[in-house]
PDB file of C-alpha atoms and ligand atoms in Angstrom:
ATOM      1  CA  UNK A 640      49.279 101.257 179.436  1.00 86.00           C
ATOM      2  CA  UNK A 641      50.500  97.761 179.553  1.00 92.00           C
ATOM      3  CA  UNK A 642      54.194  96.691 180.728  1.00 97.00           C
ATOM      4  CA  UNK A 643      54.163 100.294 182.077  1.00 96.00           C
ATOM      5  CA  UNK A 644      56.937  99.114 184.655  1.00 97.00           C
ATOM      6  CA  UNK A 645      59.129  97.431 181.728  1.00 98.00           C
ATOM      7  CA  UNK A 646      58.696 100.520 179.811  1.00 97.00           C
ATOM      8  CA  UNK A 647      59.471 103.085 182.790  1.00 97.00           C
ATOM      9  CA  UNK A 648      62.921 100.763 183.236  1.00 98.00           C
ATOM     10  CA  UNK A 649      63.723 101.339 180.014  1.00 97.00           C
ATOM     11  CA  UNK A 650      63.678 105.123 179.938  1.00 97.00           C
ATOM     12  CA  UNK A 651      65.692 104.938 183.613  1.00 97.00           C
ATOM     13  CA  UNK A 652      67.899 102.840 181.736  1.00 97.00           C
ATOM     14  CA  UNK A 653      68.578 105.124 178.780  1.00 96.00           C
ATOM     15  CA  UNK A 654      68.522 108.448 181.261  1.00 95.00           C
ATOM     16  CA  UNK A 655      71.717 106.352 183.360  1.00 96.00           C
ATOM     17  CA  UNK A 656      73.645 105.879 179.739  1.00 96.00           C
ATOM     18  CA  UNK A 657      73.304 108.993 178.896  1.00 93.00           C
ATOM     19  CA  UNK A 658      74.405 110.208 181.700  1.00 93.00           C
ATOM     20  CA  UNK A 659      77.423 108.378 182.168  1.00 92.00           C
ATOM     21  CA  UNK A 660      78.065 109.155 178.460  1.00 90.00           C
ATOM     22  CA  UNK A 661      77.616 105.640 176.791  1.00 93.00           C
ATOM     23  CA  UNK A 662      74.242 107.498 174.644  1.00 88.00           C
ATOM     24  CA  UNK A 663      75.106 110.218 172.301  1.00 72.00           C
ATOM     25  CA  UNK A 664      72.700 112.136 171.108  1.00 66.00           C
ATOM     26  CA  UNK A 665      70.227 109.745 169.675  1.00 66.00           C
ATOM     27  CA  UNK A 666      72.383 107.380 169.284  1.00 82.00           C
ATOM     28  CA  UNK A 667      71.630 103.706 170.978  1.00 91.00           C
ATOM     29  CA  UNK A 668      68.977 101.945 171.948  1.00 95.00           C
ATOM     30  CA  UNK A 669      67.641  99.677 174.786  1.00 97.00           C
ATOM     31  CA  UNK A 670      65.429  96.460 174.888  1.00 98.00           C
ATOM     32  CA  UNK A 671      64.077  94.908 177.905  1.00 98.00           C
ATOM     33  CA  UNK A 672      62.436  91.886 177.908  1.00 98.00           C
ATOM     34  CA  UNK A 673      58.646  92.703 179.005  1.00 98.00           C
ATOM     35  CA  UNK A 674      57.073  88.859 179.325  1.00 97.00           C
ATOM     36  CA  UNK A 675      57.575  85.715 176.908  1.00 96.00           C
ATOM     37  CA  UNK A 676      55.932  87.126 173.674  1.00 97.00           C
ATOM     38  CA  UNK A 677      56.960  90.592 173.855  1.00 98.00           C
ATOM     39  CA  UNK A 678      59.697  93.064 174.719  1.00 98.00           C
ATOM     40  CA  UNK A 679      60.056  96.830 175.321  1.00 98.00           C
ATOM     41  CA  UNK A 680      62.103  99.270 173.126  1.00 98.00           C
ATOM     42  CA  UNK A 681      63.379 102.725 172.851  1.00 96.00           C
ATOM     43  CA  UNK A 682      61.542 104.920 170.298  1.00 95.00           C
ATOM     44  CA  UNK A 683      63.231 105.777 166.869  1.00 93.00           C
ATOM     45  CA  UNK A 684      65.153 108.877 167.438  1.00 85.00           C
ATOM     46  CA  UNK A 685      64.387 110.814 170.545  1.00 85.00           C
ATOM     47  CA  UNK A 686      65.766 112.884 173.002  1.00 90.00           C
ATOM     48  CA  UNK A 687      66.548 110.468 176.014  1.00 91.00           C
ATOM     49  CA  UNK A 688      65.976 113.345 178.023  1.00 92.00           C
ATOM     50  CA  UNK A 689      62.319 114.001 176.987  1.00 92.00           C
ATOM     51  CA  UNK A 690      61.179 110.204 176.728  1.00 94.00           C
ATOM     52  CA  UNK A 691      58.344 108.953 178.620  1.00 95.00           C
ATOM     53  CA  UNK A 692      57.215 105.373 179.191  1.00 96.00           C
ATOM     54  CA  UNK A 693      54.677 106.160 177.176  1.00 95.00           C
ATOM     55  CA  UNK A 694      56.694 106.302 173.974  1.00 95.00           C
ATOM     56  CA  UNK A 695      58.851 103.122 174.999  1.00 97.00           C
ATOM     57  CA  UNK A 696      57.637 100.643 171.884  1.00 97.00           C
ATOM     58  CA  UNK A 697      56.255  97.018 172.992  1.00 98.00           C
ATOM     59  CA  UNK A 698      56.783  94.753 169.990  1.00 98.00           C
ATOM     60  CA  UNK A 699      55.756  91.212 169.758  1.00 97.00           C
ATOM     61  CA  UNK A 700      58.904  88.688 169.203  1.00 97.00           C
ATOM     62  CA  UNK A 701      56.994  86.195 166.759  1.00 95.00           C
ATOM     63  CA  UNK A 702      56.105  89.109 164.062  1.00 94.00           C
ATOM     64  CA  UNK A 703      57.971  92.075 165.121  1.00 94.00           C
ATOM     65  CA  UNK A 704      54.348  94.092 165.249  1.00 95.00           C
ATOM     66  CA  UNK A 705      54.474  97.339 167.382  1.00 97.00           C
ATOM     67  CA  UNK A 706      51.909  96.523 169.818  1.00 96.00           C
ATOM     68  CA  UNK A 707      51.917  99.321 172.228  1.00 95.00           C
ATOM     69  CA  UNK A 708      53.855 102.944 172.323  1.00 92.00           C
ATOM     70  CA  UNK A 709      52.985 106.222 170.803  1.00 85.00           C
ATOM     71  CA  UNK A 710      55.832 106.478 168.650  1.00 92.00           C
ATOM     72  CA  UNK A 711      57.938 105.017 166.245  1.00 95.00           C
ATOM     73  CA  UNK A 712      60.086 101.628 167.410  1.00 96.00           C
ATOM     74  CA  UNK A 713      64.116 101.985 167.197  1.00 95.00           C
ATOM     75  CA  UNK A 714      65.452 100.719 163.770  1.00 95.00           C
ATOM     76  CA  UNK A 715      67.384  98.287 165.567  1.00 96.00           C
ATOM     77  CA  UNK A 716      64.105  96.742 167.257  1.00 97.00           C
ATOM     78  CA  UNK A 717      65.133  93.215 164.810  1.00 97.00           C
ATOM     79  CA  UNK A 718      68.876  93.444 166.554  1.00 97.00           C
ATOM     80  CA  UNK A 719      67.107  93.115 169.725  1.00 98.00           C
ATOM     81  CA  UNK A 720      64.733  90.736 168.982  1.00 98.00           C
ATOM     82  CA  UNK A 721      67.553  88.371 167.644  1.00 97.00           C
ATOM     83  CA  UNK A 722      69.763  88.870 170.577  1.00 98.00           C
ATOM     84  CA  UNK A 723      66.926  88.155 172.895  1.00 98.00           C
ATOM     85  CA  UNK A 724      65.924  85.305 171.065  1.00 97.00           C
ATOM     86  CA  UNK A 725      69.072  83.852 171.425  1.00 97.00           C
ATOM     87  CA  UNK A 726      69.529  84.352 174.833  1.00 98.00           C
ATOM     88  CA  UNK A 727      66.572  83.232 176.536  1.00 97.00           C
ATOM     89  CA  UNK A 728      67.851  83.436 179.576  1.00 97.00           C
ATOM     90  CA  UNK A 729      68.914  87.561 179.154  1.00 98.00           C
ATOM     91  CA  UNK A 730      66.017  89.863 180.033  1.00 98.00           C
ATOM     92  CA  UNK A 731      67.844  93.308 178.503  1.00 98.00           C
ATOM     93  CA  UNK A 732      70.314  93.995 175.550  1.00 98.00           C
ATOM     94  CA  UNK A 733      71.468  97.494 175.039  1.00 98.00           C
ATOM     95  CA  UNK A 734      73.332  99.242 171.971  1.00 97.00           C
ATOM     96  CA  UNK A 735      75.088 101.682 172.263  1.00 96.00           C
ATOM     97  CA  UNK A 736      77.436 104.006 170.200  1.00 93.00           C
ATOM     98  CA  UNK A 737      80.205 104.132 173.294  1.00 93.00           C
ATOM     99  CA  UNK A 738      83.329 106.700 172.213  1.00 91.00           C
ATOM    100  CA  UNK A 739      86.022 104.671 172.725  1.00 93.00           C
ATOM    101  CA  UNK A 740      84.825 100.416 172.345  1.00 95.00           C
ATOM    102  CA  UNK A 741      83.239 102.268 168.746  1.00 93.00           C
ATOM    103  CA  UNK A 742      86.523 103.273 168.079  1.00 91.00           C
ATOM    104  CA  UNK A 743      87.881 100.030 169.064  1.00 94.00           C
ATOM    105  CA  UNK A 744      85.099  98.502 166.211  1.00 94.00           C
ATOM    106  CA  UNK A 745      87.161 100.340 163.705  1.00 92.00           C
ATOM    107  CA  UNK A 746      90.084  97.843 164.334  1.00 93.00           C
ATOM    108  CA  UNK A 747      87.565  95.208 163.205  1.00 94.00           C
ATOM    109  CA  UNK A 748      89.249  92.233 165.385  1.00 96.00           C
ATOM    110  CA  UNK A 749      88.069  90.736 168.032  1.00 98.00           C
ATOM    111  CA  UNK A 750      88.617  92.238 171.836  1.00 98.00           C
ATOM    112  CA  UNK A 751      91.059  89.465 173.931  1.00 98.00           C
ATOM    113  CA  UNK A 752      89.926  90.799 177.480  1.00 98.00           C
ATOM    114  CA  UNK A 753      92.941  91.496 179.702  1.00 97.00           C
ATOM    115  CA  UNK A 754      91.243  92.241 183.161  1.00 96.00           C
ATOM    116  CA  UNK A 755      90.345  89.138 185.174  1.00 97.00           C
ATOM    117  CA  UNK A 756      86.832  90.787 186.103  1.00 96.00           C
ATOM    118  CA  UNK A 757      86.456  92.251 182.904  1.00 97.00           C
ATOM    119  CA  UNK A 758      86.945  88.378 181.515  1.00 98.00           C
ATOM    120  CA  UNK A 759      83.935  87.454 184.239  1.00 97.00           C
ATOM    121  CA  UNK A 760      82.185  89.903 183.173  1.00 98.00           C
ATOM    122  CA  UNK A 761      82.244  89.834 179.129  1.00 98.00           C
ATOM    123  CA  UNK A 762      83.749  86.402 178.310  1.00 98.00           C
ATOM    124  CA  UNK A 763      87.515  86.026 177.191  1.00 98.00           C
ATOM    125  CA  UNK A 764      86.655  87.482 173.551  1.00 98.00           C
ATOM    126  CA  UNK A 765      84.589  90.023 172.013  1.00 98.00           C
ATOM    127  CA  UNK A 766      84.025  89.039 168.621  1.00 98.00           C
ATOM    128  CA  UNK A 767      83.950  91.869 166.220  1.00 97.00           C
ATOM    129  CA  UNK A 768      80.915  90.966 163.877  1.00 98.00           C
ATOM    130  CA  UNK A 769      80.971  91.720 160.147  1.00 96.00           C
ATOM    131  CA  UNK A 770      80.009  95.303 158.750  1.00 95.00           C
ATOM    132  CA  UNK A 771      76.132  95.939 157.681  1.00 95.00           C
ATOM    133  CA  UNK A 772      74.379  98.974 157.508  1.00 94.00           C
ATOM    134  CA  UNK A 773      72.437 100.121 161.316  1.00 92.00           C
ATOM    135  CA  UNK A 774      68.613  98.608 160.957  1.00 94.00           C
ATOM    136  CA  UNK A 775      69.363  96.190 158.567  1.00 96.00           C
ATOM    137  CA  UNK A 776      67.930  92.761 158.517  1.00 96.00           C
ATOM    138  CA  UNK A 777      71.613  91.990 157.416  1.00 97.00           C
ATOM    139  CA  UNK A 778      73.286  93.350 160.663  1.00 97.00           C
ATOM    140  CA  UNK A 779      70.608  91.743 163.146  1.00 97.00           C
ATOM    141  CA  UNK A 780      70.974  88.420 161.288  1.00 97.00           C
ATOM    142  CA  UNK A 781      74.929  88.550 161.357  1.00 98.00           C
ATOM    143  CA  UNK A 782      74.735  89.629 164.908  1.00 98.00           C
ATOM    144  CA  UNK A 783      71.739  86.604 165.955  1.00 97.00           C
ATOM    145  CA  UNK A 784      74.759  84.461 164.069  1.00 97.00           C
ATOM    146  CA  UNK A 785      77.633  85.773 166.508  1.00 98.00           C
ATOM    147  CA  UNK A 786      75.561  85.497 169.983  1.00 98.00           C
ATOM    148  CA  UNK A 787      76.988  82.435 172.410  1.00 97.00           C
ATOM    149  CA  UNK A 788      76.103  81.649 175.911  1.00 97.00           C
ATOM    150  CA  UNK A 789      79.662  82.738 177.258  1.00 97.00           C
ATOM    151  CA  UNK A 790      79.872  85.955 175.758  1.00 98.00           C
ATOM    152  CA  UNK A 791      78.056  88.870 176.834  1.00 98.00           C
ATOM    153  CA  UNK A 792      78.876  91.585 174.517  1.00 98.00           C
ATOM    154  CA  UNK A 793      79.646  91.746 171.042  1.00 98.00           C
ATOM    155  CA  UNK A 794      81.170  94.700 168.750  1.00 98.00           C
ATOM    156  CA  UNK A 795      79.929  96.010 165.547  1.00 97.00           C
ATOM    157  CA  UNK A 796      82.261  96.951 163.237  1.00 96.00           C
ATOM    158  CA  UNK A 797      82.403 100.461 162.369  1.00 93.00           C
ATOM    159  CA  UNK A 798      79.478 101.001 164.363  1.00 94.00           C
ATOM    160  CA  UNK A 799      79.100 100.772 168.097  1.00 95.00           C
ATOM    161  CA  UNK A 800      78.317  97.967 170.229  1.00 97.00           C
ATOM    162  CA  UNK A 801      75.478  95.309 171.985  1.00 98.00           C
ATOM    163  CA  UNK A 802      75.960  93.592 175.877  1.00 98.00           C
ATOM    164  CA  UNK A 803      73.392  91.724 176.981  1.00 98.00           C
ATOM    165  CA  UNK A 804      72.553  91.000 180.935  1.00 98.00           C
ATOM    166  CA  UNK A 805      70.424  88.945 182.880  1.00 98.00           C
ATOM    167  CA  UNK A 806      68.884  93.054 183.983  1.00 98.00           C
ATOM    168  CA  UNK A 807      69.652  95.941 182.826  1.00 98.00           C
ATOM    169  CA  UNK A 808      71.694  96.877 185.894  1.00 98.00           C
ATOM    170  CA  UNK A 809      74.244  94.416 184.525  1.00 98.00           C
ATOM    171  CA  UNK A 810      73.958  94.818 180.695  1.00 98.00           C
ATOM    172  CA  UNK A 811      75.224  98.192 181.903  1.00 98.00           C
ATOM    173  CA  UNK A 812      78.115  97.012 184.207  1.00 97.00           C
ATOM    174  CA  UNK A 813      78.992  95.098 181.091  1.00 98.00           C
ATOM    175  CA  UNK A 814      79.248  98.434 179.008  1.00 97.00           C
ATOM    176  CA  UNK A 815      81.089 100.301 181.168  1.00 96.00           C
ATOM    177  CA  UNK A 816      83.515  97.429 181.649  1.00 97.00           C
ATOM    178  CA  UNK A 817      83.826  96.859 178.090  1.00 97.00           C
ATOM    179  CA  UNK A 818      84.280 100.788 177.483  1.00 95.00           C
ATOM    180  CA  UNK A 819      87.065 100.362 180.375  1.00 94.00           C
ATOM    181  CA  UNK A 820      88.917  97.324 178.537  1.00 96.00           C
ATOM    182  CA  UNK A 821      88.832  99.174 175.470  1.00 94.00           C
ATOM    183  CA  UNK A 822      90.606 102.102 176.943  1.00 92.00           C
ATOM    184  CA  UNK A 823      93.114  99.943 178.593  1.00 91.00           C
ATOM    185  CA  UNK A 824      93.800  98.358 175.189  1.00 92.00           C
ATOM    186  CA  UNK A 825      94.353 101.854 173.459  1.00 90.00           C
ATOM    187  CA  UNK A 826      96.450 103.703 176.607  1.00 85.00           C
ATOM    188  CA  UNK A 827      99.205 100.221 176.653  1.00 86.00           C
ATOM    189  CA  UNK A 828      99.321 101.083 172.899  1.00 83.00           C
ATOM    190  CA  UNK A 829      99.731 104.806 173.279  1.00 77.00           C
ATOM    191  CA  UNK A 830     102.261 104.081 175.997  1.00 76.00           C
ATOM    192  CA  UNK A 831     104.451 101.875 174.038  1.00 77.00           C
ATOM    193  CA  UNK A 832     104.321 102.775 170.739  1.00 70.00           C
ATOM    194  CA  UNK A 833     106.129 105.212 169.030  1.00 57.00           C
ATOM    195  CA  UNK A 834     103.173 106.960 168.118  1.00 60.00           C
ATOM    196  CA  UNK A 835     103.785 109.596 165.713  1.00 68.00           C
ATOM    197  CA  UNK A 836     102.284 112.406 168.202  1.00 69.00           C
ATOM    198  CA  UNK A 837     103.755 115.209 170.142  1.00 77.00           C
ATOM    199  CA  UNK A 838     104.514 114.374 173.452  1.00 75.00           C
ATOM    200  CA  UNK A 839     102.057 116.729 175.507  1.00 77.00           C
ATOM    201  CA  UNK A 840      99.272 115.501 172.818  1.00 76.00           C
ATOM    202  CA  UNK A 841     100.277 111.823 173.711  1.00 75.00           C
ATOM    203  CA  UNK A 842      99.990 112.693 177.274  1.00 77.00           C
ATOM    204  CA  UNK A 843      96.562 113.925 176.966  1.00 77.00           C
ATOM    205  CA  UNK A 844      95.035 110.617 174.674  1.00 78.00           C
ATOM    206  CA  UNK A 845      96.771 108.881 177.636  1.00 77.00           C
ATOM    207  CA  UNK A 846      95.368 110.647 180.810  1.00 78.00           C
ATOM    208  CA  UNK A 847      91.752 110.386 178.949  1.00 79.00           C
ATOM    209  CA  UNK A 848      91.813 106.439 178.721  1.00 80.00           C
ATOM    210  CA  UNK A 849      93.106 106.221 182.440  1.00 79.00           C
ATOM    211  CA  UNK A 850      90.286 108.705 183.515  1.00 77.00           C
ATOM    212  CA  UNK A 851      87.714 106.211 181.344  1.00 73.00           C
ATOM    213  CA  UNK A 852      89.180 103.433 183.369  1.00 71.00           C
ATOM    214  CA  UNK A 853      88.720 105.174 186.536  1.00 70.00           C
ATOM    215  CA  UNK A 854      85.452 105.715 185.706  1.00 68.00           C
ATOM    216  CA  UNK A 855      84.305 102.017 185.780  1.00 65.00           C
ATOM    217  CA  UNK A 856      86.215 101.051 188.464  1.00 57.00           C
ATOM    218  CA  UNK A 857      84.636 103.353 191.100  1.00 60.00           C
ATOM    219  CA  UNK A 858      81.264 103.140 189.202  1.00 53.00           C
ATOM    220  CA  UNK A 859      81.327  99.346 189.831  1.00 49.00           C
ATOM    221  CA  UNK A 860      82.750  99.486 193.462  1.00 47.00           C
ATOM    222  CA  UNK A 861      79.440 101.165 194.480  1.00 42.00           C
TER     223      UNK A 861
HETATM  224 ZN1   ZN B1567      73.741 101.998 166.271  1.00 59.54          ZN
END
């Protein structure tokens, strides 16, 4: 099996996001850069749980040709490929459908990022790129169009989101700290707004977005 230690970082990757609940269901995807021609990619719609390496997908950038993997490649394999592409320097890019930056997508503006490490982190602002349908040649183009060198993650609208890091160890930091910003930006609203919402309700929504800000904050103090 070739790249077989690409392909094995991938599933680790995807068994990580699920578990910190980033991955829902099947929803997501991860690419990792596997050598100059070709990268690695989850499988079309499986259990993260039950992957092997052996089903990861190896697909050549210059044709998008499955070259290696047992099953299907994701639908978003082209996202990938253009995010890749247009950050040589990144080796992994990860989508994912996180709850509450998804929700954010819904907004459809751009994220200005409060937190001074967040800002390190992501860039100042997370453009929110243009609706198009997931596994489109539309969304991948309109995302390829979107990707610049300061900015490592980029929301989808009404759909979910892409970072991008140098590993995957900190294309993840990048989604939990973008998951964390998110819930910042909806708890300040929550807290200050009249929100039409009974008061122990409110409380809950509220105690929820600390918790996800918690979260990140011990997860990336390790
Ligand atoms: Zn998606």
């Amino acid at each position: 099996m070739k790249f077989q230690e690409t392909r094995a970082a991938v599933v680790r990757t995807c068994i990580t996001l699920a578990d910190q609940g980033f991955l829902a269901g099947t929803g997501g995807n991860v690419a990792l850069r596997a050598d100059e021609d070709h990268f690695a990619v989850t499988p079309s719609a499986t259990d993260y749980y039950a992957m092997s390496a052996a089903d990861v997908c190896v697909v050549r950038f210059s044709d998008k040709e499955q070259v290696e993997g047992e099953r299907e490649a994701s639908v978003e394999a082209g996202l990938h490929a253009g995010v890749l592409k247009a950050r040589p320097e990144c080796r992994a890019s990860v989508h994912t459908h996180q709850p509450i930056a998804s929700a954010y997508t819904l907004l459809a503006r751009p994220l200005e990022v409060q937190d001074s490490r967040h800002r390190e982190l992501l860039g100042a602002r997370i453009p929110c790129v243009g609706y198009a349908p997931s596994g489109t040649g539309l969304l991948a183009a309109r995302v390829a169009r979107a990707i610049k060198p300061d900015t490592n993650a980029y929301l989808m609208r009404n759909h979910g989101v892409i970072c991008v890091g140098k590993d995957a160890e900190e294309a993840m930091a990048r989604v939990a700290a973008l998951e964390s910003e998110c819930a910042a930006f909806f708890e300040t609203r929550a807290a200050n707004e009249s929100v039409a919402l009974d008061p122990s309700v409110r409380a809950l929504v509220i105690a929820a977005l600390r918790s996800a800000v918690r979260d990140e904050l011990q997860e990336t103090e390790r």
